[in-house]
Short mmCIF file of C-alpha atoms in Angstrom, two decimals:
data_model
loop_
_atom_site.label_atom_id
_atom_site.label_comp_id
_atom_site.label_asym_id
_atom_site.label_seq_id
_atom_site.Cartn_x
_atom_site.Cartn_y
_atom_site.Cartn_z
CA UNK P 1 -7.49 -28.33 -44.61
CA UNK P 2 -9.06 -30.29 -47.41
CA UNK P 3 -10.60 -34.15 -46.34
CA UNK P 4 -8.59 -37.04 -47.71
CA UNK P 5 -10.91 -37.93 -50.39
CA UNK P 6 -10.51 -34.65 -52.34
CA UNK P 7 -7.03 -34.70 -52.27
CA UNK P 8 -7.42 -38.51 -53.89
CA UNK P 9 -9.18 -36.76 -56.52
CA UNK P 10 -7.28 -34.66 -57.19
CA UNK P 11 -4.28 -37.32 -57.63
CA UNK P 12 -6.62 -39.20 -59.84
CA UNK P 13 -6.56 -35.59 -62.12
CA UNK P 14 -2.91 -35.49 -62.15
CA UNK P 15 -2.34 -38.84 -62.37
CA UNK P 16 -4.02 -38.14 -66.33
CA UNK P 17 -2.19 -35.48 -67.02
CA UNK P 18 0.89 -36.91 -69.37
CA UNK P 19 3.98 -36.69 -67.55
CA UNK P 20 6.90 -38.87 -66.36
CA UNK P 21 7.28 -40.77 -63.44
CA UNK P 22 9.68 -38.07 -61.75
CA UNK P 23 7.50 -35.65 -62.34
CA UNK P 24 4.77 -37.59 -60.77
CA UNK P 25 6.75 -37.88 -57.71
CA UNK P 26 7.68 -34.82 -57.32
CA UNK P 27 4.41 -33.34 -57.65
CA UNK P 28 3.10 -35.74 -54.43
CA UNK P 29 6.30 -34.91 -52.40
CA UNK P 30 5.33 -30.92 -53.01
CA UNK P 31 1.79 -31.56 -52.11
CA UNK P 32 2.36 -33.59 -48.49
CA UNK P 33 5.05 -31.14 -47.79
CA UNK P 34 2.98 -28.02 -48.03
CA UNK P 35 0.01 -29.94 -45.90
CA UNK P 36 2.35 -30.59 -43.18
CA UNK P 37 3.37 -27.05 -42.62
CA UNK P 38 0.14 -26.35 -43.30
CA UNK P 39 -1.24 -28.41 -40.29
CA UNK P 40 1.21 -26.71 -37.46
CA UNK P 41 0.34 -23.33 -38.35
CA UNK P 42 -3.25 -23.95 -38.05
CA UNK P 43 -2.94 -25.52 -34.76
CA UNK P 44 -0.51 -22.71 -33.35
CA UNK P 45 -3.43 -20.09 -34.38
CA UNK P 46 -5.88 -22.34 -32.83
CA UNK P 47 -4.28 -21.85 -29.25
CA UNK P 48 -3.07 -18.53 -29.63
CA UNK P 49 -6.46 -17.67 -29.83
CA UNK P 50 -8.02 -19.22 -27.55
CA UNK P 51 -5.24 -18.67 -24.55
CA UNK P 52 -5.97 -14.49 -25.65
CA UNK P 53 -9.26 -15.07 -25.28
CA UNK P 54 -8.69 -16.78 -21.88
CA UNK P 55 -6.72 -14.32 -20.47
CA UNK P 56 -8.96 -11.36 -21.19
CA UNK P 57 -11.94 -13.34 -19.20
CA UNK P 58 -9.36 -13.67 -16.60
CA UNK P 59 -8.76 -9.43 -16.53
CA UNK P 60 -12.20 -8.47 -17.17
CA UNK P 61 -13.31 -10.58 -14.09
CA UNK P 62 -10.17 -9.26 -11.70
CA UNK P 63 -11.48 -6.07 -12.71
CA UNK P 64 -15.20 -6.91 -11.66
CA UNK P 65 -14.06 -8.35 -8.75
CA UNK P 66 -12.15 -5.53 -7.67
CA UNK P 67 -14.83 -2.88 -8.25
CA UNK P 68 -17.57 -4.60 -6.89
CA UNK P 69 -15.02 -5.19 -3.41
CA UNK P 70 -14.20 -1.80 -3.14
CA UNK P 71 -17.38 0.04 -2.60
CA UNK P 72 -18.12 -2.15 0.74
CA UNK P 73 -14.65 -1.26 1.87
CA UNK P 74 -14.74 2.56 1.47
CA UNK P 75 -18.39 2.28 3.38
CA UNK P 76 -16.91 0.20 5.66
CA UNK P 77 -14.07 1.89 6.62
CA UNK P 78 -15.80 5.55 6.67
CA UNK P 79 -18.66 3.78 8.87
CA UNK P 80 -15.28 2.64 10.97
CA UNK P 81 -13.76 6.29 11.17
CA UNK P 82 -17.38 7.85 12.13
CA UNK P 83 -17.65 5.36 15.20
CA UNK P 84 -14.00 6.49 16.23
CA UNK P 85 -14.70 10.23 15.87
CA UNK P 86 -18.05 9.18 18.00
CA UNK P 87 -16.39 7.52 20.78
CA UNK P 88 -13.92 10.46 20.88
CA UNK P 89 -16.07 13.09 21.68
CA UNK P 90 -17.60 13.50 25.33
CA UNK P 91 -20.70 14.10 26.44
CA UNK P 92 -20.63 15.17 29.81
CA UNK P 93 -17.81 16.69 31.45
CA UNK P 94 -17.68 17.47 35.52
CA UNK P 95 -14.96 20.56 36.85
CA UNK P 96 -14.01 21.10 40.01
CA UNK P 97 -11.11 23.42 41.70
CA UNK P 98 -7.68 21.52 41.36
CA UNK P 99 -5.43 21.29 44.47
CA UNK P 100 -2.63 20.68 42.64
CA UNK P 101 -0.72 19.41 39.47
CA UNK P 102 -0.59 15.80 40.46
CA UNK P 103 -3.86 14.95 42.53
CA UNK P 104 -7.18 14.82 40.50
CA UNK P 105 -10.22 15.38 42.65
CA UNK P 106 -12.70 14.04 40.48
CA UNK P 107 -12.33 10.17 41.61
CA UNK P 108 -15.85 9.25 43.33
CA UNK P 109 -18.88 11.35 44.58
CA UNK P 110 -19.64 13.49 41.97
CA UNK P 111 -22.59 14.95 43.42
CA UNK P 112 -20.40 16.18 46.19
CA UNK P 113 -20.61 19.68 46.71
CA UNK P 114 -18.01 22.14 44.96
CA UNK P 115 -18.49 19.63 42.01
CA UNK P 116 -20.38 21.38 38.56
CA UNK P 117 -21.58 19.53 35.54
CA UNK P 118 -21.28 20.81 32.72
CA UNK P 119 -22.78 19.59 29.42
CA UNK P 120 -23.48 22.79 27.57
CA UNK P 121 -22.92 22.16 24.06
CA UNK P 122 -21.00 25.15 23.32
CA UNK P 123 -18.41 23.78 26.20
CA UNK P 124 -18.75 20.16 24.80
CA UNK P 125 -17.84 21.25 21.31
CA UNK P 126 -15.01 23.56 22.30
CA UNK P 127 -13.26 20.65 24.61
CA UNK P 128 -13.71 17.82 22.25
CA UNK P 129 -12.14 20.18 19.59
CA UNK P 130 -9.23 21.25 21.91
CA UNK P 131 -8.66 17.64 23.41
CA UNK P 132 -8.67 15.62 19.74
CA UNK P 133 -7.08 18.73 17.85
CA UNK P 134 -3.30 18.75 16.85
CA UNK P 135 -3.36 22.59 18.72
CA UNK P 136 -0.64 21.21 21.24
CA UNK P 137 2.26 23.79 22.54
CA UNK P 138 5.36 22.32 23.60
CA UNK P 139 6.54 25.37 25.80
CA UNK P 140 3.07 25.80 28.27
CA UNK P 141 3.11 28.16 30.87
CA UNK P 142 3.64 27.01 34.73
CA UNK P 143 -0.14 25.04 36.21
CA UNK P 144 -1.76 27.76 38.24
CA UNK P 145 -4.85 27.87 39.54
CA UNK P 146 -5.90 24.85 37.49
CA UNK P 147 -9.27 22.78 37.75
CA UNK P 148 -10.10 19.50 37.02
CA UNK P 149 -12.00 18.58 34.68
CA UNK P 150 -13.30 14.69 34.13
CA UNK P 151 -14.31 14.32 30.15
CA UNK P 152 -16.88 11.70 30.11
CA UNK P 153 -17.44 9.42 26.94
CA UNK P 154 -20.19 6.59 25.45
CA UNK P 155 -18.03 3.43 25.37
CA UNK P 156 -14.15 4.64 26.37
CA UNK P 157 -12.96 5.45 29.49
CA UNK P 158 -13.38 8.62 31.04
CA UNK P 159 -10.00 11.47 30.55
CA UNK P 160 -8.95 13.27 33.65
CA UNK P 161 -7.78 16.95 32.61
CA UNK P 162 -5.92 19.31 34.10
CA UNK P 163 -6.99 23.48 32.94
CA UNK P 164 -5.29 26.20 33.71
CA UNK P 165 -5.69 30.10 32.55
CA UNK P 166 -2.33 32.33 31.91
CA UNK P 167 -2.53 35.44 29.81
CA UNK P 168 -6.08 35.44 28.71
CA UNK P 169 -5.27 31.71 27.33
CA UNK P 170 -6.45 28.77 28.54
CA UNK P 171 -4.67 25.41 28.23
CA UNK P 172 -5.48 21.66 28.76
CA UNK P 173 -3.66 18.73 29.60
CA UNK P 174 -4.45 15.06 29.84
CA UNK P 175 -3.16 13.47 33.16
CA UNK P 176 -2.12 10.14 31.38
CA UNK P 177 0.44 12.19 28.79
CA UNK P 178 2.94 14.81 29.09
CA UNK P 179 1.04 16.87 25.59
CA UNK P 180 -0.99 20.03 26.72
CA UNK P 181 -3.34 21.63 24.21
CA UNK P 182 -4.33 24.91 23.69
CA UNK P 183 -7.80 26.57 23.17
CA UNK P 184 -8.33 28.23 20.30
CA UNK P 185 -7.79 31.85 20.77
CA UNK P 186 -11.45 33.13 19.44
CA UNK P 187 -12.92 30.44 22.09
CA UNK P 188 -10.71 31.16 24.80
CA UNK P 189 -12.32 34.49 25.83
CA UNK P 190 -16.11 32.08 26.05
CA UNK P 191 -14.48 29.33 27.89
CA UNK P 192 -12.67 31.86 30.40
CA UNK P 193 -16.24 33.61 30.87
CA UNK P 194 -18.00 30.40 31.29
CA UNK P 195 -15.50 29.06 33.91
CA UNK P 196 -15.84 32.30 36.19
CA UNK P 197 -19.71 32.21 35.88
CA UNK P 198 -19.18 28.48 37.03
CA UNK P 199 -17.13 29.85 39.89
CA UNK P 200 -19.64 31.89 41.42
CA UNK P 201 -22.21 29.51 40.79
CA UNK P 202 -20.81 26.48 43.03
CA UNK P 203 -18.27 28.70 44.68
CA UNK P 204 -15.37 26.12 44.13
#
């Protein structure tokens, strides 16, 4: 927008030019209209730029923000899931003969004698994997014969088990719920072998 001196000079230039006084007039009406609705328009550009230009700092830093946050989470959160999956998994498990489906044995005294402890990792691995699997069976064979068995954890409270063998299959079922879980069939066959060698060993 021109400074209020220039446009007095340039009155003074039309104001030499040989016209009439209407013409005169009109020619200063014409020229403070147009720098009216020139002064609006400039101002409306003004802020429309500069509220753009604040909105995009505002979107550019949500978008920092967010992808700086989410790194710690996901490490958080899969640091979270390892300590679970490390809490879950025994590591030391005692087995006894059961005397039936509703008394555990495996209370106090486990040095007592008809007691084994187990803690072989190939039995470790295969109980963990049957005990916090999804391999449960709804329709389980009839408890016979079943032995106790007293999963022992780092920082959760011990599970008392109850395992049976029917039909070359072995099953497993938590005292505190009603699900029973099934060994997988290619590691039944090992944990069947390993529970008779037990067998003779303590002679439960």
């Amino acid at each position: 927008m021109k400074k209020s001196f220039e446009l007095e000079d340039h009155f003074r230039s039309l104001n030499q030019i040989p016209r009439s006084e209407i013409q005169k007039r009109k020619t200063y009406n014409t020229i403070l209209q147009t720098g009216r609705k020139q002064m609006p328009n400039q101002c409306l550009a003004n802020w429309t730029g500069s509220l753009l230009t604040f909105v995009m700092i505002l979107v550019c830093g949500a978008y920092l923000l967010t992808e700086i946050q989410a790194p710690a989470q996901n490490g958080s959160a899969s640091l979270h899931s390892s300590e679970i999956v490390a809490e879950s998994e025994a590591v030391i498990t005692y087995l006894t003969k059961s005397d039936s489906a509703d008394h555990f044995n495996l209370h106090s005294n486990l040095t007592r004698k008809g007691i084994l402890i187990v803690d072989e990792p190939g039995w470790l691995e295969i109980m963990n994997s049957t005990v916090n699997g999804q391999n449960n069976v709804k329709d389980a064979p009839e408890m016979k014969s079943a032995y106790d068995l007293l999963l022992i954890y780092e920082g959760k409270k011990p599970d008392k088990c109850k395992v049976w063998i029917s039909k070359n299959q072995v099953y497993i079922k938590r005292m505190k719920e009603n699900k029973v879980y099934k060994v997988e069939e290619s590691q039944a066959p090992k944990v069947i072998a390993m529970i008779d060698d037990m067998e003779k060993q303590v002679q439960f």
